[in-house]
XYZ file of C-alpha atoms in Angstrom:
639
model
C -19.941 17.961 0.790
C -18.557 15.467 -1.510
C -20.229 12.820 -3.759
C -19.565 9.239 -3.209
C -21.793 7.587 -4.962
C -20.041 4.447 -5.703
C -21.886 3.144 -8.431
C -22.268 -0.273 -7.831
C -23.935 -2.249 -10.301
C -27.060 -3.710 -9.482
C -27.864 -7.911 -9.022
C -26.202 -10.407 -7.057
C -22.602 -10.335 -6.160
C -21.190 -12.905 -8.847
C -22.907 -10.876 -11.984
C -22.008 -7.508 -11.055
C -18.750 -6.562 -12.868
C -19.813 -9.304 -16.038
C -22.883 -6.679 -16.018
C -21.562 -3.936 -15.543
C -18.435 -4.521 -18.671
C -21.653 -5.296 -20.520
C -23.561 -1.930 -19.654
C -20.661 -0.052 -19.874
C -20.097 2.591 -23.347
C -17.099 1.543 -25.181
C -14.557 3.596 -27.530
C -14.657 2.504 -30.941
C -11.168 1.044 -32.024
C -10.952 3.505 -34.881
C -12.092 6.120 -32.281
C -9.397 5.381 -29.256
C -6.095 7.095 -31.150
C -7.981 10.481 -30.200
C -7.759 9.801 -27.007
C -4.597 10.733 -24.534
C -4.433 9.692 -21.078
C -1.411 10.554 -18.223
C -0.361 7.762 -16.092
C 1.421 8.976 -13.376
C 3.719 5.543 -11.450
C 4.842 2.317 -13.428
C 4.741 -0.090 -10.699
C 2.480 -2.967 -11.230
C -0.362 -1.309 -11.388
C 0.748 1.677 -13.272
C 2.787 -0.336 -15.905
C -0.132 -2.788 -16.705
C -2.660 0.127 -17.389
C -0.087 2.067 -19.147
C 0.603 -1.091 -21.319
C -2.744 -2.372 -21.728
C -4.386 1.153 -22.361
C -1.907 1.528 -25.257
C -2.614 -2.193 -26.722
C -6.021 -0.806 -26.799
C -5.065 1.787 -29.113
C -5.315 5.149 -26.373
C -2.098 7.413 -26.591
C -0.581 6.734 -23.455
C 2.324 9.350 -21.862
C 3.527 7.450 -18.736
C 5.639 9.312 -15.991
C 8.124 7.821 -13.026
C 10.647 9.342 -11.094
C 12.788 6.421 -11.236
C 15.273 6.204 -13.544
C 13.646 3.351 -15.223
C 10.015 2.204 -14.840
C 11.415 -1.051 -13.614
C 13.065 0.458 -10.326
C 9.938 0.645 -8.735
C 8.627 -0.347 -5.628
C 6.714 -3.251 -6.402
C 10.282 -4.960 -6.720
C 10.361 -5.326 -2.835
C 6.908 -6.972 -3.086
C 8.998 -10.917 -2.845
C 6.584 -13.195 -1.305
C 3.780 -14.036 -4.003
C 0.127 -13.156 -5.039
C -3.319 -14.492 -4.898
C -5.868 -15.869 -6.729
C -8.565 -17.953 -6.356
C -7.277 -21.374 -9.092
C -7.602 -24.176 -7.109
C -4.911 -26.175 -8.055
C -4.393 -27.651 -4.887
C -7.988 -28.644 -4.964
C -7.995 -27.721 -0.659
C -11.145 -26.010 -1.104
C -10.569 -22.810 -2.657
C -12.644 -20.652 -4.261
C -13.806 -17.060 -5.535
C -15.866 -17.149 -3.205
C -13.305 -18.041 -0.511
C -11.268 -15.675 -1.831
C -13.990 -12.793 -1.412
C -14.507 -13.353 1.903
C -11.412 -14.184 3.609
C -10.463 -10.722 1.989
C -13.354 -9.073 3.559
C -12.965 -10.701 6.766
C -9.023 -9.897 6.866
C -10.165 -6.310 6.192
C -12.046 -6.692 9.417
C -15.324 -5.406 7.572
C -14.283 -2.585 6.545
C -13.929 -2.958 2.545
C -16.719 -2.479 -0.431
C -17.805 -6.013 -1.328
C -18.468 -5.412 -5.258
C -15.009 -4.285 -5.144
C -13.789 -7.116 -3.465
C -15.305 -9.923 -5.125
C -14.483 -8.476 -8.628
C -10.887 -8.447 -7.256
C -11.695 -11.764 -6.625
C -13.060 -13.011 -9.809
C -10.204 -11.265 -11.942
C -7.484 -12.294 -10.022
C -7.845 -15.952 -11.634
C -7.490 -14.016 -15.406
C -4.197 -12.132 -13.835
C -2.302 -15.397 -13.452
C -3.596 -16.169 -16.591
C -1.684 -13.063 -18.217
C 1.392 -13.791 -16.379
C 2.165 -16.777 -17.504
C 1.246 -15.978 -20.896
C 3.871 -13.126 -20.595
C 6.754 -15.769 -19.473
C 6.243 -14.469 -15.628
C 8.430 -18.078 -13.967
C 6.177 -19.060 -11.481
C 7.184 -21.942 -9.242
C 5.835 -25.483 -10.567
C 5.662 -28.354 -8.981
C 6.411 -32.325 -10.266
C 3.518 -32.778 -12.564
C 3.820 -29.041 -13.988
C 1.167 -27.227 -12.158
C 2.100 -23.801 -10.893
C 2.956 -24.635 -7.635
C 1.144 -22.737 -4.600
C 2.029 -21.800 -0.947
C 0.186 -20.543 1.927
C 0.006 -17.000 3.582
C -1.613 -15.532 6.734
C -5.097 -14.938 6.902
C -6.132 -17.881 4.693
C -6.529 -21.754 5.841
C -5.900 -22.616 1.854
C -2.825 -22.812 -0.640
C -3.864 -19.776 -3.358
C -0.158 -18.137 -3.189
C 1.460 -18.011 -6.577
C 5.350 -17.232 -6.739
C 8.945 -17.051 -8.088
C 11.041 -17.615 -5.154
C 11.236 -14.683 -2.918
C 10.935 -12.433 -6.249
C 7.481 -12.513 -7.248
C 7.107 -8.944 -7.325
C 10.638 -8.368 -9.281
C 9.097 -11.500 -12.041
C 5.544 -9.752 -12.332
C 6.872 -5.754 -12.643
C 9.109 -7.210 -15.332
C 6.065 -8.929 -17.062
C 4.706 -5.758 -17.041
C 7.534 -3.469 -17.852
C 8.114 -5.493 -20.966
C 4.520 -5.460 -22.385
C 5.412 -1.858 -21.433
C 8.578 -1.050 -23.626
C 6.721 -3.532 -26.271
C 4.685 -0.386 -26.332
C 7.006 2.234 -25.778
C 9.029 0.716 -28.730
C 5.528 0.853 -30.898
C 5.135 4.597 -29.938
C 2.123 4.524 -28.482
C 3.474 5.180 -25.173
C 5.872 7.778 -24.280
C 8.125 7.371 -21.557
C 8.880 9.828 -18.547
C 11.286 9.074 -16.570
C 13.047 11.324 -13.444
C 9.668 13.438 -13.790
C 7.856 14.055 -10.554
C 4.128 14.729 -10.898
C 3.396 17.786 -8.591
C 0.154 19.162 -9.350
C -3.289 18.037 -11.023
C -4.845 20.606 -13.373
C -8.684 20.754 -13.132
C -10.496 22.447 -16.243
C -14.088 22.635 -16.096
C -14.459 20.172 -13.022
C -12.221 17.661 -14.945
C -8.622 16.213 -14.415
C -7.463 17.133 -17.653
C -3.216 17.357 -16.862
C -0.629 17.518 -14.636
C 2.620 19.530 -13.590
C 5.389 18.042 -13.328
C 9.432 18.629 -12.513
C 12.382 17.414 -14.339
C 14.340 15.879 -11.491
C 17.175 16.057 -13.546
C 16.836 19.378 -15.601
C 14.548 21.330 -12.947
C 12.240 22.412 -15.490
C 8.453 22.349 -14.303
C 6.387 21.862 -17.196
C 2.855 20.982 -17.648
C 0.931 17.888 -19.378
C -2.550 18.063 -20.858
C -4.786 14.525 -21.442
C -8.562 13.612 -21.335
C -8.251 11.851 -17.975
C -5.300 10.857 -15.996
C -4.228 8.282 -13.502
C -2.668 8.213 -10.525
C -0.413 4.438 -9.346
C 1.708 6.353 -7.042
C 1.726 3.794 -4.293
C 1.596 4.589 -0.864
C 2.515 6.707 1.888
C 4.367 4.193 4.958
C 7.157 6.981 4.701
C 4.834 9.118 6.890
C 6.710 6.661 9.567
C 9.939 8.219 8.334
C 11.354 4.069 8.817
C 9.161 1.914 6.740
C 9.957 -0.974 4.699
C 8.959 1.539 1.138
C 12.082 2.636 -0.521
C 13.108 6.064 0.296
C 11.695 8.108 -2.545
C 8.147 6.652 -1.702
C 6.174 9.394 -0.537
C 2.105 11.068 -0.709
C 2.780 14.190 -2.634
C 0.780 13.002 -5.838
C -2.063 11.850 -3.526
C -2.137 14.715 -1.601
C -2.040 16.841 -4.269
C -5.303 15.421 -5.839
C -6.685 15.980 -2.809
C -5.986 19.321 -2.140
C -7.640 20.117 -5.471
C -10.558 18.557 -4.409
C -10.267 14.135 -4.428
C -11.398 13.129 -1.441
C -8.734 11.321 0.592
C -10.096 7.693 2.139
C -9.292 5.704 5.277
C -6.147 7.393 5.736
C -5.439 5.689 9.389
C -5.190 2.419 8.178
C -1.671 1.734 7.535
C -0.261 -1.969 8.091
C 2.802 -2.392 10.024
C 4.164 -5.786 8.518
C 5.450 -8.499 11.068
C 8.121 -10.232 9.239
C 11.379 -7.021 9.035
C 14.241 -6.555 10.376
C 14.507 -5.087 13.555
C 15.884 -1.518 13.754
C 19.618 -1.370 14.950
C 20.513 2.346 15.310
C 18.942 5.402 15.591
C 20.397 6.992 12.475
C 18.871 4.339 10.551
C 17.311 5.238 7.309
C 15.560 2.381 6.161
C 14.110 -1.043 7.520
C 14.365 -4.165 5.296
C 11.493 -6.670 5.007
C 11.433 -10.361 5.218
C 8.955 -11.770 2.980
C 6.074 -13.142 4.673
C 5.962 -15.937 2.874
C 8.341 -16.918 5.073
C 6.053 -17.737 8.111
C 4.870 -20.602 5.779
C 7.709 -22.739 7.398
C 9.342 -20.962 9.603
C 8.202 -20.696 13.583
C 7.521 -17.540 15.977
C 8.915 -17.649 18.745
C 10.058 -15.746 22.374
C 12.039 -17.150 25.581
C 9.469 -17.774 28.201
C 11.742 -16.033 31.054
C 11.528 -12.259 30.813
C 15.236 -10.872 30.094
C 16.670 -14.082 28.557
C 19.657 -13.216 26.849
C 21.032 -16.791 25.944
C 21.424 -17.801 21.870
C 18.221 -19.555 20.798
C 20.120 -22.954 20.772
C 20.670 -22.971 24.263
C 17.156 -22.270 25.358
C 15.428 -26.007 25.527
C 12.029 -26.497 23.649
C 10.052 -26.194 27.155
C 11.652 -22.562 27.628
C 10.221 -21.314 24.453
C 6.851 -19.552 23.917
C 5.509 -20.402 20.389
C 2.858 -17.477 21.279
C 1.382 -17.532 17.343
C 0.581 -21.175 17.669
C -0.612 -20.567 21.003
C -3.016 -18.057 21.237
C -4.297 -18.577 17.278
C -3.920 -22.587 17.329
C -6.090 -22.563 13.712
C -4.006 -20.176 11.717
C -0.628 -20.506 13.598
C 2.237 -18.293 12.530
C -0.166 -17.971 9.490
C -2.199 -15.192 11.631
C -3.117 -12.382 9.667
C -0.342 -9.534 9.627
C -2.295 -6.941 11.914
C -2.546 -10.149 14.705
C 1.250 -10.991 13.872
C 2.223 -7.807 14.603
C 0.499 -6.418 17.491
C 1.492 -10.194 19.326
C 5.388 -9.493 18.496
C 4.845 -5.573 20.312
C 3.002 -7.369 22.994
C 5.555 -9.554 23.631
C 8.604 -7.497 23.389
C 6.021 -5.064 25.627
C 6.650 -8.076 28.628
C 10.594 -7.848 28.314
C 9.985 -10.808 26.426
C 12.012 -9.536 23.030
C 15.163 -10.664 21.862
C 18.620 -9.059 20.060
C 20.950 -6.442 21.915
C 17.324 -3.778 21.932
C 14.948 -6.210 22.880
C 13.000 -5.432 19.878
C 13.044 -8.739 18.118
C 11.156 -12.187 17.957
C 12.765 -15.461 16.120
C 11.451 -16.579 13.662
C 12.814 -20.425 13.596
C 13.312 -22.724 10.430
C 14.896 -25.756 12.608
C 11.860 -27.808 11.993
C 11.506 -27.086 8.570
C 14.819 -27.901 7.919
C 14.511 -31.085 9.113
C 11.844 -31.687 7.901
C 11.973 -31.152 4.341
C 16.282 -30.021 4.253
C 18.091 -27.158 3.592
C 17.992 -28.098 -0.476
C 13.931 -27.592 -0.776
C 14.310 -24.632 1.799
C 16.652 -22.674 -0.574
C 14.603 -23.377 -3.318
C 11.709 -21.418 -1.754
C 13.476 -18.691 0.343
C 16.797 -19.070 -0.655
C 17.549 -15.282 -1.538
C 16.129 -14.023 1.269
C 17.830 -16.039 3.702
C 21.071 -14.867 1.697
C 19.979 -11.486 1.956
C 19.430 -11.692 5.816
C 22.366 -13.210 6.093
C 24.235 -10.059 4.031
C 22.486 -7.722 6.292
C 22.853 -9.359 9.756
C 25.898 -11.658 9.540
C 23.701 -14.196 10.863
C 22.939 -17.307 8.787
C 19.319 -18.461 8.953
C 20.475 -22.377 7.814
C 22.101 -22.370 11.696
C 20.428 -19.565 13.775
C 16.728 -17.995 13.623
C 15.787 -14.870 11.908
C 15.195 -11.831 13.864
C 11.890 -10.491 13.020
C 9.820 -7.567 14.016
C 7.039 -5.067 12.804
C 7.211 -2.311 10.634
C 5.458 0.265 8.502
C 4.870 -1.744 5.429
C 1.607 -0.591 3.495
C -0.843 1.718 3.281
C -4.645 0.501 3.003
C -6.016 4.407 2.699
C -6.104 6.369 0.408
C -8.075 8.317 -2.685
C -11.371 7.280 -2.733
C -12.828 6.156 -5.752
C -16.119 4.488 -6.870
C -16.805 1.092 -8.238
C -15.003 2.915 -11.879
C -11.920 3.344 -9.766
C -12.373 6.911 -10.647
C -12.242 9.359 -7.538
C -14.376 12.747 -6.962
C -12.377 14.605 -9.231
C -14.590 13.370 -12.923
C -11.359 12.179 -15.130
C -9.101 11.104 -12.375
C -8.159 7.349 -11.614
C -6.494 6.128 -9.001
C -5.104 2.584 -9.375
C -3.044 0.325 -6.704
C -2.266 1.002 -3.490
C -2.724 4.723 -4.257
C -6.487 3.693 -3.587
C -8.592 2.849 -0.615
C -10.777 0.456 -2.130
C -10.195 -3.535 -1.598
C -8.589 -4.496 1.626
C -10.488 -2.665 4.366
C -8.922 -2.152 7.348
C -6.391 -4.680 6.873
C -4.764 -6.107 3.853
C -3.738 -9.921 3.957
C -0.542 -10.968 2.269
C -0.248 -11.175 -1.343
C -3.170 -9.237 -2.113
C -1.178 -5.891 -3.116
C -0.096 -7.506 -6.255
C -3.362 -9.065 -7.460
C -4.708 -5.611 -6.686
C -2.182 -3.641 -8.677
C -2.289 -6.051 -11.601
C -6.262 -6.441 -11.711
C -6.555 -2.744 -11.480
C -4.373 -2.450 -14.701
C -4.916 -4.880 -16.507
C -8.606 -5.588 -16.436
C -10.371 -3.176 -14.761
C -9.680 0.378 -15.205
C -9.086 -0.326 -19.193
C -13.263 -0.986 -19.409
C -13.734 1.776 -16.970
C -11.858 4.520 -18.163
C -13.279 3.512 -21.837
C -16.818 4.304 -20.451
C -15.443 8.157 -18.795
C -14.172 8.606 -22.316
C -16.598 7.802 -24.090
C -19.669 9.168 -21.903
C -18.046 12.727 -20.999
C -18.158 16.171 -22.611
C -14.710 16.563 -23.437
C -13.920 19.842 -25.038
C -10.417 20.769 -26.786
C -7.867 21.601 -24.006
C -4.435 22.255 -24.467
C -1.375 23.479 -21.930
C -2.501 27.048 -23.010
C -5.440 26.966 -20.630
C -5.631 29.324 -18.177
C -5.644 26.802 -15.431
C -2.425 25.275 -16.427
C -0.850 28.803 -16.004
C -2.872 28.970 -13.048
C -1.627 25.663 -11.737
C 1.863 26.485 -12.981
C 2.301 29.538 -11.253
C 1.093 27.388 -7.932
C 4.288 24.799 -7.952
C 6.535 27.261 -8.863
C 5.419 29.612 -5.698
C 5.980 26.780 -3.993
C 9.214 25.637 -4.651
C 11.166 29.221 -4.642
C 9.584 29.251 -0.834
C 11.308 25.462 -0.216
C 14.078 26.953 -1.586
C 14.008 30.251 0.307
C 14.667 27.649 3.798
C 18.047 28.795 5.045
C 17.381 27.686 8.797
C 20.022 25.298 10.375
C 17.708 21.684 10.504
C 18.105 19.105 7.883
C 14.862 18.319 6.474
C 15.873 14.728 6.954
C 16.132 15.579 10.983
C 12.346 16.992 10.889
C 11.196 14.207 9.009
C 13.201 11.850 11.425
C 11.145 13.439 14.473
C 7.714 13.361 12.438
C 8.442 9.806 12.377
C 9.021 9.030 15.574
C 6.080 10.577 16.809
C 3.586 9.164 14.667
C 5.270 5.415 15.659
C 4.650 5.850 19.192
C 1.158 7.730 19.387
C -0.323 6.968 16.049
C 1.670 3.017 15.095
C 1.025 -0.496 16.173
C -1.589 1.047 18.711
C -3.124 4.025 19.310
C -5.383 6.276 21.940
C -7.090 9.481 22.294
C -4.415 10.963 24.372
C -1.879 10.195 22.322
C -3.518 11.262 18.966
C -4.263 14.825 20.877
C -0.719 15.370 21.617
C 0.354 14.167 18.200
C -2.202 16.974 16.430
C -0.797 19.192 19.142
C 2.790 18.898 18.010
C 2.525 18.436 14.211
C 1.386 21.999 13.531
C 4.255 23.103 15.888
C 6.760 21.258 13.816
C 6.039 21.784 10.646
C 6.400 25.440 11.781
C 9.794 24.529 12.973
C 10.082 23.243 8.837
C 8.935 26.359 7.376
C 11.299 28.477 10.052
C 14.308 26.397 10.145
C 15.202 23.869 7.763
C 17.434 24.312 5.075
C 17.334 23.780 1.572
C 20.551 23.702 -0.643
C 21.578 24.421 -3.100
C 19.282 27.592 -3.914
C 18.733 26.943 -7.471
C 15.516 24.933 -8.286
C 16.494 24.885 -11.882
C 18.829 21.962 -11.500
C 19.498 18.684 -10.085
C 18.525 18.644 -6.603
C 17.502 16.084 -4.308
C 17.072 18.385 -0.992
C 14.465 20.063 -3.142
C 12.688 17.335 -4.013
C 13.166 16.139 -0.317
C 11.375 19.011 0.891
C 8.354 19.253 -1.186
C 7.792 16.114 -0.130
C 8.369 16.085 3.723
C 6.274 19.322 3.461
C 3.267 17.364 2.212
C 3.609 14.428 5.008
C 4.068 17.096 7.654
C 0.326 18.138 6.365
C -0.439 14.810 5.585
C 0.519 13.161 9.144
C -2.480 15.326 10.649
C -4.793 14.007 8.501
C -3.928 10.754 9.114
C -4.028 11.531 12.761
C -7.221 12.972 12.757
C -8.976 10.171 11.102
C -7.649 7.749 13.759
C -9.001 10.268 16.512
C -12.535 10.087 14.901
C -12.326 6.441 14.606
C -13.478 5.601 18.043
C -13.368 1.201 17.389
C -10.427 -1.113 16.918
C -10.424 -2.796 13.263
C -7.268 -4.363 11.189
C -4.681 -2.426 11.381
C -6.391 0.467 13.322
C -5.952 -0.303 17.091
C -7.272 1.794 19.902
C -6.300 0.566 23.378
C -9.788 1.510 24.683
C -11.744 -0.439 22.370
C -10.520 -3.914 22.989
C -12.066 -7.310 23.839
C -11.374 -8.453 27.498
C -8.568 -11.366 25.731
C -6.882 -8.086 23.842
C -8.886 -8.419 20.457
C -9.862 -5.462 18.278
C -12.989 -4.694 19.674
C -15.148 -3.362 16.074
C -18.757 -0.650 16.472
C -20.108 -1.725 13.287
C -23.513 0.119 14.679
C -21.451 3.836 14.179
C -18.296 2.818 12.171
C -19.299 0.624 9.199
C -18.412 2.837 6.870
C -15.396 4.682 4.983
C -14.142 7.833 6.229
C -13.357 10.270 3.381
C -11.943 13.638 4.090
C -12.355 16.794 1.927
C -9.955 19.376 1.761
C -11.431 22.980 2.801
C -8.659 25.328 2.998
C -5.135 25.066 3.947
C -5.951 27.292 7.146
C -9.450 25.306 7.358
C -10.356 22.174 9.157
C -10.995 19.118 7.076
C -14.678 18.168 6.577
C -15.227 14.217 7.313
C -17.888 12.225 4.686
C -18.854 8.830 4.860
C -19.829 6.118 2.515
C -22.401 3.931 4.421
C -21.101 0.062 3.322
C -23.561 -2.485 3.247
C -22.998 -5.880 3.509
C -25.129 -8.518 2.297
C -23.312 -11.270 0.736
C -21.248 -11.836 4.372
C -22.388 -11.530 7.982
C -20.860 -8.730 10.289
C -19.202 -11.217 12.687
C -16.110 -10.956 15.082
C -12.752 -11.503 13.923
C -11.444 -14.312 14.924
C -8.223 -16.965 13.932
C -8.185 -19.197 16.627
């Protein structure tokens, strides 16, 4: 059975983390070049640890398998990110902040967690601007801020539709300042494939040159995992291709335990799918609900353009059913409305898989001019993609696989079960609960690196017994030896199924049974069929060419469709033993009688956290018990 003691300080809520940087050991300065740590991702949140680890003085090796550390994912992250400032003096608050997360989370989240994310977000701004991040500003110089779903206040910083683009370069450069020093070195095409445990500890890694095909291993005092998250189980998601669990899964197969893994977001604002050879969806940021309108005809099958169908004809469902928040209604509500509707032969486009999302008011209310200003690139970039400009004609929205809420567990350190490994970002379970509101995956990446796990990981280092371990150690032959077994039996495949076609069907089965909504009958079949096809993987998919030692992209393909087809039934499972509707985890038979979530706090306040027991075994399911005591338990509701 696995520990999970979180370690969360004692006191009340608002002196927790100032008490806990205070109780923690630090490194002396002269003491910290000793150290080396791995950081494995240089998104936001693995960049800004990376960086800020090395300003501290730790040797830092960093690996990505982008090209660059600025092609990752946190790019597509446009819309803005939160904190609690104030500026537009509409009530905001830490406090506001802290609970509106935990309430968007549907009760579901660790509160110290989520009111230090809280608190620090405030400092993260802070940093941004310091490193030239160009926010928005408004007339008297302020950063400007907008408004997002699940919150009734302004707290959304941004740069256009390219917040995420601005704040990963903030990062990258404070990175390469680094890099440039020496004090980090710089990984890139390397794909992290295996933890090495010595003694208990996460003391390396094993990783493959995607370019070279040489696996070689990595030794550190601790290391740290910001490999994102895992949407791509959905096969279409709106994560970039290459996005995938194998570093998470990984870790958990060598003993982290894995967290919450059924709650996955499926974001409201994308672009519908066209065709079923597809590879990809694109997402609108959310942002854009901040002006623009949801809407469906009111006559089922209503195939006329939007501007022929008369004000009176149209059902602004959002504002209806949620008249406080609007089209502002958190992204699990957003989404599971749009399904409902296009459920009722209500959705538009040539599939019927669509809602509008309308700017005409907007427009005329404030003109086209200020609307460029704040979405301009994304309407030019639905516009590139659809032909359709959103100046003249509404957007066609509707949900996808966006973001993952589970993951590793870790405690209050952000270090999981495995002593020595951290998981940062939305590699981690910890701060949004069953639900994550928009904006929030950015202040969580960036407090996570830049001001969190820097104290934390200071105290492992400096309260462990670390003896001398090199890439010598037996377990790093040991763990060796276990990726390259591995890949010569990917590479033995010579069936006649891409492993893109596999992954395709893996997808489409988890969207229907285990997506937008789920059931028990529908989760049974799913565990039914996975085992069955990821037999059909191991028996008939193909693998070219048959050298490993090389550039090779169906390689890398398959070691990672491999770990989702293992994955998927964990995921699957948890949502099976989940027997309440919260966030982004809906079961059609727990539901209020108006089609709410319907939450058992009595037998499901708590996080789910699997351990691995054997890859013939089944999973064992823990639980961390979560206590709340600065909020009450109530029901969920935005109207």
């Amino acid at each position: 059975m696995l520990n999970l003691d979180a370690k969360i300080p004692s006191g009340p809520i608002e002196l927790k983390w100032q008490k806990h940087k205070f109780e923690m050991k630090l490194v002396n300065p002269a003491n910290k070049r000793k150290f080396n740590i791995i950081v494995v991702g240089t998104g936001l949140a693995g960049a800004s640890a990376a960086a800020t680890l090395a300003e501290l003085g730790y040797n830092v090796d960093a690996f990505c398998f982008h090209d660059s550390p600025r092609r990752a994912h946190s790019i597509a992250a446009q819309g803005g990110i939160n904190a609690a400032k104030n500026y537009p003096n509409d009530g905001d608050s830490i406090f506001r902040l802290f609970y509106d997360t935990i309430k968007g989370g549907d009760f579901r989240a660790r509160e110290a967690n989520v009111y230090r994310l809280a608190e620090v977000s405030n400092a993260v701004i802070d940093q941004c601007v310091a490193q030239g991040v160009p926010f928005a500003r408004e007339y008297g110089g302020y950063l400007d801020n907008r408004s997002f779903g699940g919150a009734q206040v302004s707290r959304t910083f941004y740069a256009r539709g390219q917040t995420g683009q601005q704040l990963l370069l903030g990062a990258y450069q404070s990175l390469m300042r680094q890099a440039s020093a020496g004090q980090v070195k710089l990984h890139p095409r390397t794909e992290m494939l295996d933890v090495v445990i010595v003694n208990g500890q996460a003391r390396g890694i094993v990783t493959r040159n995607l370019v070279t095909g040489s696996i070689e291993t990595w030794a550190a005092h601790a290391v740290v995992l910001a490999t994102g998250g895992y949407s791509n189980v959905f096969y279409l998601s709106t994560n970039a291709k290459t996005c995938n669990v194998t570093a998470a899964f990984r870790a958990y197969k060598r003993g982290a335990g894995f967290a919450n893994p059924c709650y996955t977001q499926i974001h409201p604002t994308c672009i519908p799918q066209t065709g079923e050879h597809q590879s990809k969806l694109t997402l609108m940021s959310e942002s854009l609900r901040n002006d623009g309108r949801v809407w469906v005809p009111k006559q089922k099958g209503d195939k006329r353009p939007p501007a022929q169908i008369p004000e009176n004809e149209r059902d602004y469902y959002l504002e209806r059913k949620y008249p406080s928040f609007g089209n502002l209604a958190p992204r699990d509500i957003a989404s599971r409305s749009a399904k409902e509707v296009c459920d009722q032969n209500l959705g538009i486009g040539p599939n019927g898989n669509g809602v509008y999302l309308d700017f005409a008011d907007a427009l005329n209310r404030v003109g086209a001019k200020v609307i460029g200003e704040r979405y301009g690139n994304l309407f030019e970039m639905y516009e590139r993609i659809t032909a359709d400009d959103p100046y003249k004609t509404p957007m066609r929205i509707f949900p996808a696989p966006h973001y993952t809420m589970g993951g590793l567990w870790v405690d209050y350190n952000l270090m999981s079960t495995i002593p020595g490994l951290h998981v940062i970002g939305e590699a981690n379970f910890s701060d949004h609960g069953a639900n994550r509101l928009g904006a929030s995956a950015l202040m969580q990446g960036l407090a996570d690196g830049y001001f969190i796990l820097p104290y934390t990981i200071g105290h492992y280092l400096a309260s462990a017994q670390l003896s001398d371990v090199d890439t010598s150690h037996s377990e790093f032959a040991a763990a060796l030896a276990d990726v390259q077994a591995r890949n010569a039996k990917l590479l033995r495949l010579k069936g006649k199924r891409s492993v893109d076609s596999i992954h395709r069907e893996l997808g489409q089965l988890m969207w229907h049974n285990v997506g937008m909504s789920r059931n028990a009958a529908g989760l049974l079949q799913t565990l039914q069929r996975i085992p069955e096809l990821r037999e059909e993987f191991w028996q008939n998919a193909i693998v070219l060419p048959a050298s490993g030692e090389e550039f090779n992209q169906e390689l890398e393909k398959a070691g990672r469709v491999a770990d989702f087809l293992e994955f998927a039934e964990l995921l699957t499972r948890d949502a099976l033993e989940r027997r309440e509707s919260c966030g982004g985890h809906f079961r059609n038979e727990y539901q209020q009688e108006d089609g709410e979530a319907k939450r058992d706090d009595k037998n499901y306040a708590h996080v789910a956290v699997w351990e691995h027991k054997g890859d013939d075994k089944t999973p064992e399911r823990n639980i961390e018990q979560l206590k709340y005591e600065n909020v009450a338990l109530v029901t969920r509701s935005y109207k």
